[in-house]
PDB file of C-alpha atoms in Angstrom:
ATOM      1  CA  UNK W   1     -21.404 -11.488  -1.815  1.00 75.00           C
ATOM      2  CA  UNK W   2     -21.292 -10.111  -5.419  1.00 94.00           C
ATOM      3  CA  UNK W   3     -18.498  -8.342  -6.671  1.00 95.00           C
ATOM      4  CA  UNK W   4     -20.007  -4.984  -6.172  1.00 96.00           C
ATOM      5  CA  UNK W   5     -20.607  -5.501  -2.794  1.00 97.00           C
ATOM      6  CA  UNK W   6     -16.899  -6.089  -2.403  1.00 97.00           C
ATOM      7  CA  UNK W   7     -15.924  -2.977  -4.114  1.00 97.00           C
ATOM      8  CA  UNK W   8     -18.552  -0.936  -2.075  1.00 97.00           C
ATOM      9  CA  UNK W   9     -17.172  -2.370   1.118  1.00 97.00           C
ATOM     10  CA  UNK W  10     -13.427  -1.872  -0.069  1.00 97.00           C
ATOM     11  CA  UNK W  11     -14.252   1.961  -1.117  1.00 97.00           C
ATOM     12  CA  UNK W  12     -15.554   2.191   2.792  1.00 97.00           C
ATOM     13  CA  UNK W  13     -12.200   0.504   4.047  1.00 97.00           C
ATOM     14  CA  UNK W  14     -10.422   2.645   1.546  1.00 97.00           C
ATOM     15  CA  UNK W  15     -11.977   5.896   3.521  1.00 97.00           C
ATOM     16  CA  UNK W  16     -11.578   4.766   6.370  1.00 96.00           C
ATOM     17  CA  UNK W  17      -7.980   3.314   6.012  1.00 97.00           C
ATOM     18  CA  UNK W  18      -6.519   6.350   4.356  1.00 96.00           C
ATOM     19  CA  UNK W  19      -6.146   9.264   6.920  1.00 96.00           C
ATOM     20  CA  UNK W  20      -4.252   6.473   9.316  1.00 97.00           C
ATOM     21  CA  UNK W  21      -2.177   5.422   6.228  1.00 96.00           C
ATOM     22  CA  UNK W  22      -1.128   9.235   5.551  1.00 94.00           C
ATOM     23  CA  UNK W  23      -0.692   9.907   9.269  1.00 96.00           C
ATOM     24  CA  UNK W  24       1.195   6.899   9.717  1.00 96.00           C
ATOM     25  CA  UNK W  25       3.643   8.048   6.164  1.00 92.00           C
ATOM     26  CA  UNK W  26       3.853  11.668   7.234  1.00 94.00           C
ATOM     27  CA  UNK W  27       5.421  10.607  10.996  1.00 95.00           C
ATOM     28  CA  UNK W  28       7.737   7.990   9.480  1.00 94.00           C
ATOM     29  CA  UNK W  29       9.138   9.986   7.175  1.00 91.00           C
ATOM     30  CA  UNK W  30       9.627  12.807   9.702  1.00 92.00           C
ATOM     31  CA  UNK W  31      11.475  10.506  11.724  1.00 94.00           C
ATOM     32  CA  UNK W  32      13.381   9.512   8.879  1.00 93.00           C
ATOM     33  CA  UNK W  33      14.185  12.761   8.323  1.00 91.00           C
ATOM     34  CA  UNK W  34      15.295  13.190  11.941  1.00 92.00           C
ATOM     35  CA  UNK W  35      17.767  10.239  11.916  1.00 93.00           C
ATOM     36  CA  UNK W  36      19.075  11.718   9.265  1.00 90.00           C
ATOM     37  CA  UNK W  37      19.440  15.207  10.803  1.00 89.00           C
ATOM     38  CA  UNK W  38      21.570  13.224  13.015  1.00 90.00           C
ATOM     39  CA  UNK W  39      23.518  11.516  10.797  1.00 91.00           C
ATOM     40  CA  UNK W  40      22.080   8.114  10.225  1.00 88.00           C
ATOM     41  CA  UNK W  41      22.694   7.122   6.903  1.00 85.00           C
ATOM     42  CA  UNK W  42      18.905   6.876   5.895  1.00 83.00           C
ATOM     43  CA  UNK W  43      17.745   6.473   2.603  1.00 78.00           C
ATOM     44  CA  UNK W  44      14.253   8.691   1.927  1.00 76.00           C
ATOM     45  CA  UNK W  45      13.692   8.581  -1.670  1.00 74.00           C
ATOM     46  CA  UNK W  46      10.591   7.527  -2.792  1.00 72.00           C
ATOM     47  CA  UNK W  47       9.911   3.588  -3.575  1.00 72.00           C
ATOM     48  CA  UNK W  48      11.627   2.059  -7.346  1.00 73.00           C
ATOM     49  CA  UNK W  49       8.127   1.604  -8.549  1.00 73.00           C
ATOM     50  CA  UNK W  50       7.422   5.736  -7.730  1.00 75.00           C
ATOM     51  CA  UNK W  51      10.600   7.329  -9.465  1.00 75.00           C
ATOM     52  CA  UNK W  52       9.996   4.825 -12.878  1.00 75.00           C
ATOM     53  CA  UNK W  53       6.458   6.349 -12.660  1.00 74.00           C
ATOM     54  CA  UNK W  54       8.053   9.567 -12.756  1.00 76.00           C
ATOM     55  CA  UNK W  55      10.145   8.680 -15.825  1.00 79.00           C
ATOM     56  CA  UNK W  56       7.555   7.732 -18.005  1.00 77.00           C
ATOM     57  CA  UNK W  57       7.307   9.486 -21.261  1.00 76.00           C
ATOM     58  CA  UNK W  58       5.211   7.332 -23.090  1.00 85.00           C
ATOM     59  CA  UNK W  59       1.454   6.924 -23.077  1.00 86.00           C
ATOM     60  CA  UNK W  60       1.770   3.226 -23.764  1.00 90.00           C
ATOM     61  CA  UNK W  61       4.381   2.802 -20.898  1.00 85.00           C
ATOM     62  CA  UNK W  62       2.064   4.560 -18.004  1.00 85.00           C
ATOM     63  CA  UNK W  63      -1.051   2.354 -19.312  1.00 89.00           C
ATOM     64  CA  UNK W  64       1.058  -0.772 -18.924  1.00 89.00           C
ATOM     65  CA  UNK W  65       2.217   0.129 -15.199  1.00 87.00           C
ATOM     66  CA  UNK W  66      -1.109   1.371 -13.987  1.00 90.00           C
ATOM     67  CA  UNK W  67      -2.598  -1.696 -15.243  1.00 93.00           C
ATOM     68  CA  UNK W  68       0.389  -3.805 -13.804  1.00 92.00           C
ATOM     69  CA  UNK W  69      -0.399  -1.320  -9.980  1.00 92.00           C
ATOM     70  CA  UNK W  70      -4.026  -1.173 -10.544  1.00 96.00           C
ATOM     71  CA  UNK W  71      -4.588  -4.947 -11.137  1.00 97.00           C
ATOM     72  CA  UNK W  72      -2.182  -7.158 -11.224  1.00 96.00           C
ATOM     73  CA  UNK W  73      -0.052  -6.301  -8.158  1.00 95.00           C
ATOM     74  CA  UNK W  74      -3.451  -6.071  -5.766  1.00 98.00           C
ATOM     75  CA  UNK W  75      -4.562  -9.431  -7.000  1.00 98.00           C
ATOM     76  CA  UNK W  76      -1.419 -11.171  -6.944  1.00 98.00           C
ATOM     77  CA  UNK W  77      -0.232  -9.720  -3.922  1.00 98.00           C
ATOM     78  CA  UNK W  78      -3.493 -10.123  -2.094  1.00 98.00           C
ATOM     79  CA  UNK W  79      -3.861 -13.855  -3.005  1.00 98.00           C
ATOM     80  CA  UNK W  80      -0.580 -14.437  -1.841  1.00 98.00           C
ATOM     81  CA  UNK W  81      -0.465 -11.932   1.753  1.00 98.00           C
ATOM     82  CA  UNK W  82      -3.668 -12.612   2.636  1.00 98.00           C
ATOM     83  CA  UNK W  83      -5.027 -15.549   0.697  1.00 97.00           C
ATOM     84  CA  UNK W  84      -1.904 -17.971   1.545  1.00 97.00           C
ATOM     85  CA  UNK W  85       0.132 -16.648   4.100  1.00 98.00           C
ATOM     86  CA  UNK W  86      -2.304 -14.847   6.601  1.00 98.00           C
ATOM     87  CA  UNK W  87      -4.845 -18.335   6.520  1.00 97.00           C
ATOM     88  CA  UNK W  88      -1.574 -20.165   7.032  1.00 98.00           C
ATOM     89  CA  UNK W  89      -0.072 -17.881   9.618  1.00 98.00           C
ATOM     90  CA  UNK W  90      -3.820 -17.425  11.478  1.00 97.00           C
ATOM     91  CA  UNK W  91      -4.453 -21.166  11.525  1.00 97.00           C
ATOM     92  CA  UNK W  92      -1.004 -21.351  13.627  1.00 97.00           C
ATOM     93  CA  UNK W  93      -1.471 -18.708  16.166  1.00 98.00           C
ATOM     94  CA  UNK W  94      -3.505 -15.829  17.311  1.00 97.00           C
ATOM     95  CA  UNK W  95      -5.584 -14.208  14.821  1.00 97.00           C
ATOM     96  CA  UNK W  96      -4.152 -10.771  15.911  1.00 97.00           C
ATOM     97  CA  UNK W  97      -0.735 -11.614  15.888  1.00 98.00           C
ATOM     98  CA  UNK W  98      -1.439 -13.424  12.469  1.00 98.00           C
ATOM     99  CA  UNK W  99      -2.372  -9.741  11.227  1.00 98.00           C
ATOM    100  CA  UNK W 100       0.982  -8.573  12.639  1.00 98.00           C
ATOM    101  CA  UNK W 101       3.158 -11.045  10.953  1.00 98.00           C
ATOM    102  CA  UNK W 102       1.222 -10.674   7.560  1.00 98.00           C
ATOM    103  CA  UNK W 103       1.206  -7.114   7.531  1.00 98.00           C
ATOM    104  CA  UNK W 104       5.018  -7.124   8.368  1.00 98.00           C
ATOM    105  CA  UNK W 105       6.158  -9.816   5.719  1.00 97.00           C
ATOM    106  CA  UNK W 106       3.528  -7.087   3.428  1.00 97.00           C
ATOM    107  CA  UNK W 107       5.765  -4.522   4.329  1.00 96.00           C
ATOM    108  CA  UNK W 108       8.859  -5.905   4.036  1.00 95.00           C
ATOM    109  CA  UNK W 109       8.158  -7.380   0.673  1.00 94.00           C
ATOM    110  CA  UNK W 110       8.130  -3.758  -0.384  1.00 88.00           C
ATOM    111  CA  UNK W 111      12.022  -3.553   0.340  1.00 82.00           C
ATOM    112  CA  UNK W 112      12.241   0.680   0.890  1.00 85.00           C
ATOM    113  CA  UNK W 113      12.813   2.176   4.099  1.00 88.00           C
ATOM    114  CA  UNK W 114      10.630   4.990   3.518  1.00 88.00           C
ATOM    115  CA  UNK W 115       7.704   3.046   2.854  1.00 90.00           C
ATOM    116  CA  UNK W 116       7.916   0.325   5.623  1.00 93.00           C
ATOM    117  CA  UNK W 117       5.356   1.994   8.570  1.00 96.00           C
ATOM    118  CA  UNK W 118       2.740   3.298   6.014  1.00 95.00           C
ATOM    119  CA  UNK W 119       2.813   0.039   4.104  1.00 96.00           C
ATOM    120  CA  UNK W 120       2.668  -1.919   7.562  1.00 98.00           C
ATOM    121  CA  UNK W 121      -0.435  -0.103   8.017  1.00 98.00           C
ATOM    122  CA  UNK W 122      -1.891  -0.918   5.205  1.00 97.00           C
ATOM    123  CA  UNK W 123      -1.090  -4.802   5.521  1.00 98.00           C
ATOM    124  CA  UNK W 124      -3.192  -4.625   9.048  1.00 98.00           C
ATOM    125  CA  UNK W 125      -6.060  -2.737   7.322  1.00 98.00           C
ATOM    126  CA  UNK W 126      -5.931  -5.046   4.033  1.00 98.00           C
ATOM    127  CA  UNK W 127      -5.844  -8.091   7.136  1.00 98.00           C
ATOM    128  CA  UNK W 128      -8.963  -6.439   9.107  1.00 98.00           C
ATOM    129  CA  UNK W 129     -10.563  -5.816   5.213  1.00 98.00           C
ATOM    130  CA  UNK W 130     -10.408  -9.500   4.704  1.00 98.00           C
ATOM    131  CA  UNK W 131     -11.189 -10.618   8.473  1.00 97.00           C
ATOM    132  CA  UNK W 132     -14.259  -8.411   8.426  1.00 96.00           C
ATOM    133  CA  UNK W 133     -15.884  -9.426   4.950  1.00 96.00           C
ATOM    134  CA  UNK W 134     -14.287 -12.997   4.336  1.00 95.00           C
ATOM    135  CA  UNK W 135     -14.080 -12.242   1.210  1.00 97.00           C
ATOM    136  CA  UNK W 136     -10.326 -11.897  -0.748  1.00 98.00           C
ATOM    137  CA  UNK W 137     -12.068  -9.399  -3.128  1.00 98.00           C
ATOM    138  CA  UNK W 138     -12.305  -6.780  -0.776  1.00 98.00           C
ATOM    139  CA  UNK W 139      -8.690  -6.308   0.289  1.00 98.00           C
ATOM    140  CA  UNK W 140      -7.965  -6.639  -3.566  1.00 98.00           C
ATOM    141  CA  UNK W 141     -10.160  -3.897  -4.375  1.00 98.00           C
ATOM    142  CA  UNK W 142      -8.706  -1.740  -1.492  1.00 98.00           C
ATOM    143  CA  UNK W 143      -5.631  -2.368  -2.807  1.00 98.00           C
ATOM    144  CA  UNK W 144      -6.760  -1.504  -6.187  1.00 98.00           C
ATOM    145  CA  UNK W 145      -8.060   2.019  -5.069  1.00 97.00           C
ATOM    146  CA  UNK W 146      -4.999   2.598  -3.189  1.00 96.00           C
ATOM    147  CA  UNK W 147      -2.518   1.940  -6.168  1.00 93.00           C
ATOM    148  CA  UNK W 148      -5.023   4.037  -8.351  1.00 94.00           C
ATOM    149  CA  UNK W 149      -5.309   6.798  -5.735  1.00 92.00           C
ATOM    150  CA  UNK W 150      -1.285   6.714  -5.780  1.00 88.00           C
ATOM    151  CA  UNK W 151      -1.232   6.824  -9.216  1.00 86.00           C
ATOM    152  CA  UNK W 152      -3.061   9.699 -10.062  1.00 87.00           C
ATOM    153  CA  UNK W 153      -1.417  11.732  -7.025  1.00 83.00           C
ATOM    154  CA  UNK W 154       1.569  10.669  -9.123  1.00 78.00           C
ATOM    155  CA  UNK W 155       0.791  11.628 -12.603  1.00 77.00           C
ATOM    156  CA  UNK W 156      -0.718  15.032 -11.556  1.00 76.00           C
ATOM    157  CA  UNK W 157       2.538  16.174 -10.014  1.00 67.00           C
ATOM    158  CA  UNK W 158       4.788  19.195 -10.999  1.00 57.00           C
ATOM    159  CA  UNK W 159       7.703  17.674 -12.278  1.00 50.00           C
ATOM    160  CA  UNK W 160       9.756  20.295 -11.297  1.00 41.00           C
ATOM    161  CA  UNK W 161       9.041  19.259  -7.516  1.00 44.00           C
ATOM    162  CA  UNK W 162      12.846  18.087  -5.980  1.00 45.00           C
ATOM    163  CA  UNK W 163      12.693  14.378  -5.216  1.00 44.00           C
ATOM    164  CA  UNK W 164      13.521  15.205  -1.324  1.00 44.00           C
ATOM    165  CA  UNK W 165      10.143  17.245  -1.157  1.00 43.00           C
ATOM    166  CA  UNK W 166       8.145  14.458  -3.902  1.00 44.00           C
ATOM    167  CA  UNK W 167       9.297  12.027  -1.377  1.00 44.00           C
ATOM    168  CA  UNK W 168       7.861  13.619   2.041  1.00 43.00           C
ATOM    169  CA  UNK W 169       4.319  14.310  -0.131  1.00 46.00           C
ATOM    170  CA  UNK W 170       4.166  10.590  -1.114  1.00 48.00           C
ATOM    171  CA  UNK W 171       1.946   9.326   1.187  1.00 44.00           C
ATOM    172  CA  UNK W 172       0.365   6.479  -0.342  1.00 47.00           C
ATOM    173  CA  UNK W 173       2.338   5.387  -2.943  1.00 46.00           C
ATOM    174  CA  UNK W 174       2.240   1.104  -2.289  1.00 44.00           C
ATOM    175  CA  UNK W 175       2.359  -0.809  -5.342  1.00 41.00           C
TER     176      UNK W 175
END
């Protein structure tokens, strides 16, 4: 498969993936929002990676962390998730629960609470990307499009939005 094959297929996964992605974000972080309507001391502000997007001032500065979102997180992280430790994982037990475990350790690695479900989510689909195709380029690629697609959601916001509100509209944001 060439690579633009494996971006066409990742573009499909990327439509496909992102209306479950955002549904999955938008009912976390209402429940979030509930436990903390009761009290639970629950953190919902928006991942490290999002609020030192949101604190750029320089040109140079957002270039460097797109590129580090865009390309070097998706094919570092995807070699490593899916490349080493879903092969491992799958060639130890089922393949399903394999996609499970990945996409939890994928999660997880991503330490804030507010981003756990979405970015769970996203670990099965980048799993099923990779299952489907065979080939580590297409999850990367997803990847890719979803860090981009976060990033311009990002850099087209009204920075006079509160964080609270920023927080419950960042759906997607998985670097």
């Amino acid at each position: 498969m060439c690579i633009r094959d494996s971006f066409w297929r990742a573009l499909f996964a990327f439509i496909l993936t992102f209306p479950v992605v955002g549904l999955a974000s938008f009912l976390w972080l209402n429940l979030l929002n509930l436990l903390q309507g009761f009290g639970m001391a629950v953190d919902t502000q928006p991942q490290t990676i999002v609020q030192s997007f949101l604190a750029i001032r320089t040109p140079i500065s957002l270039v460097f962390l797109t590129l580090l979102a865009v390309i070097g997180a998706p094919i570092v992280e995807e070699i490593v998730f899916r490349g080493i430790i879903y092969r491992f994982l799958k060639s130890r037990m089922r393949k399903h629960l394999a996609i499970l475990l990945n996409a939890l350790c994928f999660a997880i690695f991503h330490p804030e609470l507010v981003s756990l479900l979405p970015l769970f989510v996203l670990g099965v689909a980048l799993c099923l990307s990779y299952e489907a195709y065979g080939d580590i380029r297409v999850p990367i690629f997803l990847h890719a499009v979803f860090n981009l697609n976060s990033i311009i959601f990002l850099t087209n916001q009204d920075t006079a939005i509160p964080t609270s509100t920023l927080a419950s509209n960042l759906i997607l944001f998985n670097i």
